[in-house]
Amino acid sequence: MSWHACPLAESRPAAPDEAAVELELVPRTRDIGGFEVGRVLPSGKRRAVGPFVFFDQMGPSILGAGHGLDVRPHPHIGLATLTYLFEGEILHRDSLGSTQAIRPGAVNLMIAGRGIVHSERTAPELRATPAPLFGIQAWIALPRAAEETAPAFDHHAAATLPSLDEGGVSLRLIAGELMGLSSPVTTFSETLYADIALDAGARLPLPPGAAERALYLVSGELEIDGHRHAPGRMLLLRRGAGLALRASANARFLLVGGEPLDGPRYLWWNFVSSSKDRIEAAKADWQASRFPAVPDDAEFIPLPDTPGP
């Protein structure tokens, strides 16, 4: 999805006795034409968690009859976009010729590398009636050695992702390794991404894992070491902290993280790079129409004067 101007997440220091939680990020939301988006990363206090440099919640929204999502073709470099839905459907098309609908529980992974263009829309046949849309789009910065890799697109149906369901705990592993599971989704550095649901009263111990980790509470109420947390927040976890999780009510959350980036990353509009000069080159290439086109789609998002906060 293309970068849109959206206020940065509000950050709140955790209570001193909350040993496992270092910082709480509260998304700032914006309506972009009947569709609400909440930005979690980057924030003023935290630019990344592991390789995750961008984390937007899309919805929950109802797209009205006769309307739909229409993110026109736009470019990316230096990152992989990972789209994951809780409700609804999005049709992805890109300059490699890929056309793929994504539905809840599946993964669309687009590796931009040295450059790719894509669009995200509601399919024509789904516009006749109101349709829900709710999900997350994350940008994962590529390591310096892979920033100029060849672009690629992979789709993983929900049934192909490893999962477990026992003791009131349901888990789908989106990327990386966790609790003896290993995801088939391509990663270029240590990356952790899991969708976890707990029934009311269920408990889940999480031992220390990746160097950087965060929980994003999608719904319900979660207790961490006896402290309750409301939905719509990203909780940055202290390094090396083990967690004792309990759901006060049915809860669903995402666990994200991985190894820290191998140096600073610059974000400008839809471009991510370890080099400011590379971003300037990408800006010039988009203005001069040197990026490849999405087949049979002449529309595009012009380069903005400023990408917004």
Coordinates of C-alpha atoms in Angstrom, one line a residue, residues 1-103:
M1 CA 0.0 0.0 0.0
S2 CA 1.2 3.5 -0.7
W3 CA 2.4 5.8 2.0
H4 CA -0.2 8.3 3.0
A5 CA 0.1 11.2 5.4
C6 CA -1.0 10.0 8.8
P7 CA -0.1 11.3 12.3
L8 CA 2.6 9.3 14.1
A9 CA 1.7 6.9 16.8
E10 CA 1.4 8.2 20.4
S11 CA 4.0 6.7 22.7
R12 CA 3.5 6.1 26.4
P13 CA 6.2 4.8 28.8
A14 CA 5.1 1.6 30.6
A15 CA 4.5 1.6 34.3
P16 CA 7.8 1.1 36.2
D17 CA 6.7 -2.3 37.6
E18 CA 5.7 -3.6 34.1
A19 CA 9.0 -5.6 33.7
A20 CA 8.1 -7.1 30.4
V21 CA 6.8 -4.0 28.6
E22 CA 9.1 -1.2 27.7
L23 CA 6.9 1.2 25.7
E24 CA 3.3 1.4 24.5
L25 CA 2.5 2.8 21.0
V26 CA -1.1 4.0 20.4
P27 CA -1.9 4.4 16.6
R28 CA -3.1 7.7 15.3
T29 CA -5.8 7.2 12.8
R30 CA -6.9 9.0 9.7
D31 CA -9.9 8.6 7.4
I32 CA -8.7 8.5 3.7
G33 CA -12.1 8.7 2.0
G34 CA -14.4 6.4 4.0
F35 CA -11.5 4.1 5.0
E36 CA -9.7 4.4 8.3
V37 CA -6.0 3.7 8.7
G38 CA -4.0 3.7 11.9
R39 CA -0.2 4.1 11.8
V40 CA 1.8 2.2 14.5
L41 CA 5.3 2.3 12.9
P42 CA 7.2 4.4 12.4
S43 CA 6.6 6.4 15.5
G44 CA 8.4 9.3 17.1
K45 CA 9.7 7.1 19.8
R46 CA 10.3 3.9 17.9
R47 CA 11.2 3.7 14.2
A48 CA 11.4 0.0 13.8
V49 CA 10.9 -3.4 15.6
G50 CA 13.4 -5.8 14.3
P51 CA 13.1 -5.4 10.5
F52 CA 9.6 -4.0 10.6
V53 CA 9.8 -0.3 9.6
F54 CA 6.1 0.3 8.8
F55 CA 3.0 -1.1 10.4
D56 CA -0.5 0.2 9.4
Q57 CA -3.9 -1.2 10.5
M58 CA -6.4 -0.9 7.7
G59 CA -10.0 -0.6 9.1
P60 CA -12.1 -2.2 10.4
S61 CA -14.2 -0.5 7.8
I62 CA -17.2 -1.3 5.6
L63 CA -16.6 -0.2 2.0
G64 CA -20.0 1.0 0.6
A65 CA -21.8 -0.5 -2.3
G66 CA -20.5 0.9 -5.6
H67 CA -17.2 1.8 -4.0
G68 CA -14.0 -0.1 -3.0
L69 CA -10.3 0.2 -2.2
D70 CA -8.4 1.8 -5.0
V71 CA -4.7 2.3 -4.3
R72 CA -3.4 3.1 -7.8
P73 CA -0.1 1.8 -9.1
H74 CA 2.9 3.1 -7.1
P75 CA 6.6 2.1 -6.7
H76 CA 8.6 0.5 -3.9
I77 CA 12.3 -0.2 -3.3
G78 CA 14.4 -1.8 -0.6
L79 CA 11.7 -3.6 1.3
A80 CA 9.2 -6.4 1.3
T81 CA 5.5 -5.6 1.9
L82 CA 3.5 -8.2 3.8
T83 CA -0.3 -7.9 3.7
Y84 CA -2.4 -9.9 6.1
L85 CA -6.2 -9.7 6.5
F86 CA -8.7 -10.4 9.2
E87 CA -11.7 -9.6 7.1
G88 CA -12.4 -8.8 3.5
E89 CA -10.4 -9.2 0.2
I90 CA -7.8 -7.1 -1.7
L91 CA -6.8 -7.7 -5.3
H92 CA -3.0 -7.3 -5.8
R93 CA -1.5 -6.6 -9.2
D94 CA 2.1 -5.7 -10.0
S95 CA 4.7 -5.0 -12.7
L96 CA 5.9 -8.6 -12.7
G97 CA 2.4 -9.6 -14.1
S98 CA 1.2 -11.0 -10.8
T99 CA -2.6 -10.9 -10.1
Q100 CA -3.6 -12.3 -6.7
A101 CA -6.6 -11.9 -4.4
I102 CA -5.7 -12.1 -0.7
R103 CA -8.3 -13.3 1.8

